[in-house]
PDB file of C-alpha atoms in Angstrom:
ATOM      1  CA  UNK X   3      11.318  -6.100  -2.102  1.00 52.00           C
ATOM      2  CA  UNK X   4      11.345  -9.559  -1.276  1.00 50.00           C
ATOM      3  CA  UNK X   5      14.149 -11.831  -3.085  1.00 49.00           C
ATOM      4  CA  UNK X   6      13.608 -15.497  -1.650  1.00 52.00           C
ATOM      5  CA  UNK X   7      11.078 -17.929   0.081  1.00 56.00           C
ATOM      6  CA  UNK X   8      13.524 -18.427   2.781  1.00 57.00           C
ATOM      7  CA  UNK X   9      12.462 -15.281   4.935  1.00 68.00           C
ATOM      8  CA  UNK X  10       8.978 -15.131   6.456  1.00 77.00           C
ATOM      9  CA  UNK X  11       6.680 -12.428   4.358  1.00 81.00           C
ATOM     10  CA  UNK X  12       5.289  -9.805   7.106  1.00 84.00           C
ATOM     11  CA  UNK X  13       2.106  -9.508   5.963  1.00 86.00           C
ATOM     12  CA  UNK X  14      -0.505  -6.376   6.774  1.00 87.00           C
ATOM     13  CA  UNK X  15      -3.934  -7.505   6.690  1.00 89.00           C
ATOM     14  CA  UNK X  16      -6.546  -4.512   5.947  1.00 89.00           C
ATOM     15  CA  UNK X  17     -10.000  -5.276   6.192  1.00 88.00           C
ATOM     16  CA  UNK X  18     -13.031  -3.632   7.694  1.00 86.00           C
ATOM     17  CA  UNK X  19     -15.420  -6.562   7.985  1.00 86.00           C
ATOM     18  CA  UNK X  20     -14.608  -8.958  11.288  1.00 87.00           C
ATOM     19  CA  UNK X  21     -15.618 -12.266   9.953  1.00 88.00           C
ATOM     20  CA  UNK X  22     -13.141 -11.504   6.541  1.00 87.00           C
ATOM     21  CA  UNK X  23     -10.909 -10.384   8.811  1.00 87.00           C
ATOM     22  CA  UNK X  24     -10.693 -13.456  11.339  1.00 87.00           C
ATOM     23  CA  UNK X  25     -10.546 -15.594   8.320  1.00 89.00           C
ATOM     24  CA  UNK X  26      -7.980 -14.234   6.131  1.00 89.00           C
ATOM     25  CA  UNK X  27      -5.716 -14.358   9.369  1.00 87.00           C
ATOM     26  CA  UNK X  28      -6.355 -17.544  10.380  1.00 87.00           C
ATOM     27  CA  UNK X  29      -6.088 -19.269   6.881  1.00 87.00           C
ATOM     28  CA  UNK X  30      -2.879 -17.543   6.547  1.00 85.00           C
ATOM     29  CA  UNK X  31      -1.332 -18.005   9.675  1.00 82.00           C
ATOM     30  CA  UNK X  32      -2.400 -21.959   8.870  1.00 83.00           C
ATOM     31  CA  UNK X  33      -0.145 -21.601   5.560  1.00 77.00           C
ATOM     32  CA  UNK X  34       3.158 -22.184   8.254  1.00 71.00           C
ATOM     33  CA  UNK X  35       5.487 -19.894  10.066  1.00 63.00           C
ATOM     34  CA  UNK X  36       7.245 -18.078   7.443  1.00 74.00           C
ATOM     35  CA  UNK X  37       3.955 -15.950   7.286  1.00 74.00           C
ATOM     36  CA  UNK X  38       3.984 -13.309   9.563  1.00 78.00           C
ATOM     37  CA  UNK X  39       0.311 -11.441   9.765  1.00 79.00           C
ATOM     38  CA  UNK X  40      -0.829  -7.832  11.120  1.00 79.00           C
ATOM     39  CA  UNK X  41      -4.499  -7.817  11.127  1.00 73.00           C
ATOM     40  CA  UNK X  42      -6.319  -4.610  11.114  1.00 74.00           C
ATOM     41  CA  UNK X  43     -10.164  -3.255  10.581  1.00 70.00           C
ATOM     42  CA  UNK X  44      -8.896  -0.181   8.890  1.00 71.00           C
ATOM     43  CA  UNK X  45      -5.567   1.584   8.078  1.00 64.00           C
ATOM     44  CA  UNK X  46      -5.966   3.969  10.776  1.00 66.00           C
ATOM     45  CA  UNK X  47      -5.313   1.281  13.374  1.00 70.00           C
ATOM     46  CA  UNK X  48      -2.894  -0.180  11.192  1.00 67.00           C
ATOM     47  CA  UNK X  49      -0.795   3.414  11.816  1.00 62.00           C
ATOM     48  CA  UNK X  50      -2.016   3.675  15.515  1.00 63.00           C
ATOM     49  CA  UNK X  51       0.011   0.390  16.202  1.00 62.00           C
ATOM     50  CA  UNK X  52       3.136   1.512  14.981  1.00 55.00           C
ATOM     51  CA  UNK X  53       4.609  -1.354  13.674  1.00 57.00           C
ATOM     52  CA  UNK X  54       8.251  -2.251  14.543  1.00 59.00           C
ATOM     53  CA  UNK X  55       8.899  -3.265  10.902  1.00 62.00           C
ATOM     54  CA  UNK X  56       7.299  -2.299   7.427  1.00 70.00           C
ATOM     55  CA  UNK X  57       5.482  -5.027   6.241  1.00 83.00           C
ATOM     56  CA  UNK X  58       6.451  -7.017   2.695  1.00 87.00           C
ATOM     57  CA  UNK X  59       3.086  -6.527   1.329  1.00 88.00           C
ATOM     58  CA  UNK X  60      -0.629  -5.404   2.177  1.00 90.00           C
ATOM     59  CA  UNK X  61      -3.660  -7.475   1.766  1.00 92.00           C
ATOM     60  CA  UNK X  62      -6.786  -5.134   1.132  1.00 92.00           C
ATOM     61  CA  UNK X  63      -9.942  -7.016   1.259  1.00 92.00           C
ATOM     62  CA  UNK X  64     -12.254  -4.306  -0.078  1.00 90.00           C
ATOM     63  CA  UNK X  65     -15.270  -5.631   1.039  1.00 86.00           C
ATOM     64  CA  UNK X  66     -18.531  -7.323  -0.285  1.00 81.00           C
ATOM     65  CA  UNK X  67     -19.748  -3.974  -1.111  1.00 77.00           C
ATOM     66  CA  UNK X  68     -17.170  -1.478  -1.033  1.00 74.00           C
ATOM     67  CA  UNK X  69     -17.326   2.416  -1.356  1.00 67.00           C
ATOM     68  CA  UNK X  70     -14.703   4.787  -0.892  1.00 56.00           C
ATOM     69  CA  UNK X  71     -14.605   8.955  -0.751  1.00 49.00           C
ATOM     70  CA  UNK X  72     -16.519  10.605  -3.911  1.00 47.00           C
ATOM     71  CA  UNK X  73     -17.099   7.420  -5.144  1.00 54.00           C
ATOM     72  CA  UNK X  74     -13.318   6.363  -5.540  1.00 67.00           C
ATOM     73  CA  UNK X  75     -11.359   3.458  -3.080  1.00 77.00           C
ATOM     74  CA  UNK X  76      -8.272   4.495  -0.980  1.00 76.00           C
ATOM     75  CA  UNK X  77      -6.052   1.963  -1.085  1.00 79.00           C
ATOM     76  CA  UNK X  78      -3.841   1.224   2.456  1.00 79.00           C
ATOM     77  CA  UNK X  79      -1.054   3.160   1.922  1.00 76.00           C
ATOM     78  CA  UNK X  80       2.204   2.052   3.737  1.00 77.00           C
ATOM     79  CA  UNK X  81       5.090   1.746   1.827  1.00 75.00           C
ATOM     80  CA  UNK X  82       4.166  -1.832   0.593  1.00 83.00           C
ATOM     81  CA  UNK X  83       2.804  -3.158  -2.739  1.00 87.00           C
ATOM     82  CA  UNK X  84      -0.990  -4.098  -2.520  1.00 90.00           C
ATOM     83  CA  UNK X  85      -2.676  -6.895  -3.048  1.00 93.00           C
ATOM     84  CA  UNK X  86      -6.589  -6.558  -3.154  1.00 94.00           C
ATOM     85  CA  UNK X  87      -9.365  -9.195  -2.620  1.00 94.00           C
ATOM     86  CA  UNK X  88     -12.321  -7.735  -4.557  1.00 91.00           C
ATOM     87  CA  UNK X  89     -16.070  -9.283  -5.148  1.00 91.00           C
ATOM     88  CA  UNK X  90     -16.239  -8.571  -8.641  1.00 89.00           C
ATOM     89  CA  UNK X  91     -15.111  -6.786 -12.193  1.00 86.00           C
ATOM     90  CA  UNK X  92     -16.855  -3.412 -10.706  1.00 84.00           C
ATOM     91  CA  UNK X  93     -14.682  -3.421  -7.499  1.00 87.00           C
ATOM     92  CA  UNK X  94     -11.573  -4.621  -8.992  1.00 87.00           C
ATOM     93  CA  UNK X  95     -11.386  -1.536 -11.171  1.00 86.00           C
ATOM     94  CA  UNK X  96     -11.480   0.835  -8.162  1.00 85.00           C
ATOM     95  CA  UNK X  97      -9.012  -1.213  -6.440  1.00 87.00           C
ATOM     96  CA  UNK X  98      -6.745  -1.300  -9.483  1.00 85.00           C
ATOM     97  CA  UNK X  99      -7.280   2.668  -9.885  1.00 82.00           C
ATOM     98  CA  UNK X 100      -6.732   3.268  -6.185  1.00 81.00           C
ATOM     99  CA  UNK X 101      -3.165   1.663  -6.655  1.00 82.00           C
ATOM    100  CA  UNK X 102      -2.994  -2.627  -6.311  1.00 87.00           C
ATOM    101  CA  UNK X 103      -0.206  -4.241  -7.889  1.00 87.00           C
ATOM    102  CA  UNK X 104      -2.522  -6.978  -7.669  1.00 90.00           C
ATOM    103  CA  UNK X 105      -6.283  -8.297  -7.933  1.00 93.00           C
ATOM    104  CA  UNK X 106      -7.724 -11.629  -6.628  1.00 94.00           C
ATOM    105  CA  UNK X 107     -11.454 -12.871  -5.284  1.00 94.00           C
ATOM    106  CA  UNK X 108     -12.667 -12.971  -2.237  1.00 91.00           C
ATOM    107  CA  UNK X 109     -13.008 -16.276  -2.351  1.00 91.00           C
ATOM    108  CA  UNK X 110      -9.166 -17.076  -3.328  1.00 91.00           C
ATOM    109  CA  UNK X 111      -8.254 -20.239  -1.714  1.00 91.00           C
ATOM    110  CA  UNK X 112      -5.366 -19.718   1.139  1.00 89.00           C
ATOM    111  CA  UNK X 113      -2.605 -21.290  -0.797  1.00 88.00           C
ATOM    112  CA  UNK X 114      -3.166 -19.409  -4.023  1.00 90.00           C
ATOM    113  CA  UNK X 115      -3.317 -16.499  -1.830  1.00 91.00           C
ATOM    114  CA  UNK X 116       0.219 -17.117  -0.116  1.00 88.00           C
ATOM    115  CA  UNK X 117       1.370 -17.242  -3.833  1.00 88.00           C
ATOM    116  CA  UNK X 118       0.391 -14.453  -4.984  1.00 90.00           C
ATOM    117  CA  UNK X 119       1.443 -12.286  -1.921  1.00 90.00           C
ATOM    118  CA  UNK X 120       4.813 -13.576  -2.386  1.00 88.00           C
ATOM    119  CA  UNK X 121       4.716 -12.375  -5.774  1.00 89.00           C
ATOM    120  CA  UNK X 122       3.599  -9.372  -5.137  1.00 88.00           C
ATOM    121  CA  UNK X 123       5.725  -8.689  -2.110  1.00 87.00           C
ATOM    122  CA  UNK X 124       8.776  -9.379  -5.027  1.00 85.00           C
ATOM    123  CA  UNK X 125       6.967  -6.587  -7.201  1.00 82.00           C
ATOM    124  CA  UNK X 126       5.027  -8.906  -9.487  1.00 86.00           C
ATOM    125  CA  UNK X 127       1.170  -8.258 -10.599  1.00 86.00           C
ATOM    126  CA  UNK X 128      -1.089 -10.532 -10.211  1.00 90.00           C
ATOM    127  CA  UNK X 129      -4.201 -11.165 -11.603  1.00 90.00           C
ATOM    128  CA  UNK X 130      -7.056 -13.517 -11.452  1.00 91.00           C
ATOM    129  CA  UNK X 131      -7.581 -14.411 -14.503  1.00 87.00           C
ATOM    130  CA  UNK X 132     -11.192 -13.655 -14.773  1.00 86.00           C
ATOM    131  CA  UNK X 133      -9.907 -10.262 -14.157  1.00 84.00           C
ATOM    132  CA  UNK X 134      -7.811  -9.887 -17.026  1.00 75.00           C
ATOM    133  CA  UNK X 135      -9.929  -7.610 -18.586  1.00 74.00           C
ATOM    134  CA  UNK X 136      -9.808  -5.211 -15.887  1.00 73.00           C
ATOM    135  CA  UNK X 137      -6.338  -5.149 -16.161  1.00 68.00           C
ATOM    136  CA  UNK X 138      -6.791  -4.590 -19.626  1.00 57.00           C
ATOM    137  CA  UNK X 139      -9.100  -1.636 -20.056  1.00 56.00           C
ATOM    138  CA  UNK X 140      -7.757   1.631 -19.457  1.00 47.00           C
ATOM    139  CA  UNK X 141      -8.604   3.915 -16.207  1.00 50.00           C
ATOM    140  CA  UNK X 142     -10.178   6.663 -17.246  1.00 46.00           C
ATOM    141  CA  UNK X 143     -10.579   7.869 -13.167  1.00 46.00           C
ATOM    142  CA  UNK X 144      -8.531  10.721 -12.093  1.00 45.00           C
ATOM    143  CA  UNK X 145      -4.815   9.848 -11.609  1.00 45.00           C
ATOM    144  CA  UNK X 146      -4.075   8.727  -7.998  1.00 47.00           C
ATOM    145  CA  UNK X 147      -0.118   9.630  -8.633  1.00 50.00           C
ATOM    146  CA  UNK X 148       1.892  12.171 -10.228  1.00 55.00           C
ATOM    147  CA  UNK X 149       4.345  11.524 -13.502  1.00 51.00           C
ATOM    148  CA  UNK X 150       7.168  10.506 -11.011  1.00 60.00           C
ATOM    149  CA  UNK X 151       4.865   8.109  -9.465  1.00 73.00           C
ATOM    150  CA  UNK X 152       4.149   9.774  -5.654  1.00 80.00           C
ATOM    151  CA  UNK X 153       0.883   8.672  -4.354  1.00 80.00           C
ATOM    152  CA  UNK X 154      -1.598  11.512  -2.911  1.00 80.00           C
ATOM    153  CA  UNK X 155      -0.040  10.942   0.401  1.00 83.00           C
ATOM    154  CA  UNK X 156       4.098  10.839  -0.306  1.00 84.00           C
ATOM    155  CA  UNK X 157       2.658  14.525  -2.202  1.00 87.00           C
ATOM    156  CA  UNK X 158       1.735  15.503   1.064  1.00 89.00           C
ATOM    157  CA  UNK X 159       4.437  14.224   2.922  1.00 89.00           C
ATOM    158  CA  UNK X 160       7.206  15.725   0.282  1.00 89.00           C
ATOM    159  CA  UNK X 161       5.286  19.468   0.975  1.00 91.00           C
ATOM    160  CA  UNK X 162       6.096  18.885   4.307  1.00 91.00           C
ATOM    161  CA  UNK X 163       9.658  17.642   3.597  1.00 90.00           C
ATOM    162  CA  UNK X 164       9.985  21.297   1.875  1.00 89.00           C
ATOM    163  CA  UNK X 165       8.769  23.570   5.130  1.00 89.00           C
ATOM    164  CA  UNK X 166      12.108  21.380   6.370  1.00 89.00           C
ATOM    165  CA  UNK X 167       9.683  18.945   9.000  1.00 90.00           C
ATOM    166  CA  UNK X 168      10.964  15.748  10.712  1.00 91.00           C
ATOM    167  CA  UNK X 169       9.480  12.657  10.653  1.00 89.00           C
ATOM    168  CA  UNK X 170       8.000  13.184  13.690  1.00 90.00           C
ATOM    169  CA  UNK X 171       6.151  16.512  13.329  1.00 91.00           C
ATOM    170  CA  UNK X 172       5.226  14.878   9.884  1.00 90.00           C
ATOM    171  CA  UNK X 173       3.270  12.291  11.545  1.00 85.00           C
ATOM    172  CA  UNK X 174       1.585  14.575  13.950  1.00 89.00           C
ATOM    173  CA  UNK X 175       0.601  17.088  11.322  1.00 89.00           C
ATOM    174  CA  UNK X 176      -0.826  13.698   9.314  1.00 87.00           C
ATOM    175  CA  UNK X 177      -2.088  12.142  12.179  1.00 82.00           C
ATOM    176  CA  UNK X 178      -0.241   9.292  11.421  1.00 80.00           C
ATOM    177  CA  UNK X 179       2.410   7.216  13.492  1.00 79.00           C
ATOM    178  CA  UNK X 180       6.138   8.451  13.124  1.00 81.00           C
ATOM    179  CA  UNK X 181       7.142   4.884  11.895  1.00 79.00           C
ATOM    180  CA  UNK X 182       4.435   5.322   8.663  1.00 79.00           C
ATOM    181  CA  UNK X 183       6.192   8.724   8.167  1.00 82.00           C
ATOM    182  CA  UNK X 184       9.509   7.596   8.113  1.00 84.00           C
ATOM    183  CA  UNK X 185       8.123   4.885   5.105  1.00 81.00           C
ATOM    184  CA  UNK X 186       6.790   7.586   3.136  1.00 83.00           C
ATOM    185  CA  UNK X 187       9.913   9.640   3.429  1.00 86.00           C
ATOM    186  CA  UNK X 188      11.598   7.101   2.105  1.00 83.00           C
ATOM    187  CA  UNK X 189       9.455   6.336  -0.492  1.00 82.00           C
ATOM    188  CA  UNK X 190       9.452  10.085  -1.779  1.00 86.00           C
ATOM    189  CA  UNK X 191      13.632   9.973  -1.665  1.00 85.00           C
ATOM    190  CA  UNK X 192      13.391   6.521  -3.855  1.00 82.00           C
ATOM    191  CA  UNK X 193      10.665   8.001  -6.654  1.00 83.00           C
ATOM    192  CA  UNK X 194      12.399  11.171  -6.876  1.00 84.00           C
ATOM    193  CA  UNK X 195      15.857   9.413  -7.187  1.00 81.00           C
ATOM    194  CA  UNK X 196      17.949  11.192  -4.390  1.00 82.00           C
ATOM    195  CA  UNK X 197      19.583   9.642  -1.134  1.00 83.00           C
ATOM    196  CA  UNK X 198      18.678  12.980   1.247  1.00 86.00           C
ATOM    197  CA  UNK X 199      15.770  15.121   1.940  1.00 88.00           C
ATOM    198  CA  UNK X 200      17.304  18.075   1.097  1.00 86.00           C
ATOM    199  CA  UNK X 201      18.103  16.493  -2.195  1.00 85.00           C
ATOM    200  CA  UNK X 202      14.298  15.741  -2.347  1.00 86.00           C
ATOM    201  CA  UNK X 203      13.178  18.825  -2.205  1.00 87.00           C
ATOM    202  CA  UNK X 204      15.624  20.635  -4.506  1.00 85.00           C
ATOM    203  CA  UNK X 205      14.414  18.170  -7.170  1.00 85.00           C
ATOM    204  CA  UNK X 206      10.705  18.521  -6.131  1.00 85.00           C
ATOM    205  CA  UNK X 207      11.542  22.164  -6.714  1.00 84.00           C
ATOM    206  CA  UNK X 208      13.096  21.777  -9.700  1.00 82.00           C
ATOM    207  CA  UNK X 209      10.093  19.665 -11.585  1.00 82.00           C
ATOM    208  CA  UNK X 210       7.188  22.677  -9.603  1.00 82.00           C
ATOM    209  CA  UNK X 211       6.150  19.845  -7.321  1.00 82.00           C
ATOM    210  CA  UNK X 212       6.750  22.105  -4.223  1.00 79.00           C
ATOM    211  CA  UNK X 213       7.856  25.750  -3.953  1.00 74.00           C
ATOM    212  CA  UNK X 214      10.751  26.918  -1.785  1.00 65.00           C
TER     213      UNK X 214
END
């Protein structure tokens, strides 16, 4: 999490549509230097990269008509807070169900948009406020984490932590990059409130998360 305006925010730009894309980058990257953008079409290339760094925050534009698998969005998960840029109420419930700390228009202008990614990046929410009632209503869509918070994914990743995997045959048997891994490892040793993996899984056990 992010403390200060004084370092740059390394920013991870998801978003399948070119002309979005091109434009979300290039309004940023006109905000000054202290923004430091990764633009990507989808997450898979985001992973593919392997980034040297995790970024501060994500920027999901969902799209001007977005779907998602059985009718549900899957937010970019890597280790960083999300911020999506949805076209209306509809969408901004998905986005909100699939995980964002945040929700904003498409049509956000760019220094609004800095804003709010700062705040996020510091583990704010942030809301349009036209979209306040989608923050208000309750989800009624299946749960997209368990009680101690782990995402579909870090679930996956801690089952793997218990057949005693590394990071790197993690990412190979997710088909993600070893860098990703390591941020989900980490993220499944922070939720569960333990320092080692061993410790992970021994708690995991203990709550019938995984079996050993």
């Amino acid at each position: 999490m992010r403390d200060s305006d004084a370092t740059p925010v390394r920013l991870t730009l998801v978003a399948e549509d070119p002309l979005a894309r091109g434009a979300l980058s290039r309004a940023l990257s006109e905000q000054g230097s202290d923004v430091v953008v990764t633009a990507s079409g989808t997450l898979a290339e985001v992973e593919s990269s392997s980034p040297e760094a995790a970024p501060d925050v994500v920027l999901w534009d969902v799209g001007l008509h977005p779907t998602g698998s059985a009718g549900q969005l899957d937010a970019p998960d890597l280790g960083a807070p999300v911020l999506a840029l949805v076209p209306d109420e509809a969408a901004g419930e998905g986005a909100l169900s699939a995980g964002a700390r945040g929700l904003l228009f498409r049509d956000v202008a760019p220094a609004p948009l800095l804003a709010a990614l700062r705040a996020v990046a510091r583990g704010l929410t942030v809301f349009d406020p036209a979209l306040a009632a989608v923050r208000a209503t309750p989800r009624v869509s299946a749960p997209t984490s368990t009680p101690e918070g782990l995402t579909p994914r870090e679930r996956e990743v801690l089952t793997l932590l218990a057949e005693g995997l590394s990071n790197k045959a993690i990412a190979e048997r997710l088909d993600i990059s070893e860098h990703t891994a390591k941020f989900h490892v980490n993220a499944v040793l922070a939720k569960l409130g333990v320092q080692r993996r061993t410790e992970a899984v021994v708690r995991a056990a203990r709550l019938g998360l995984v079996t050993i």
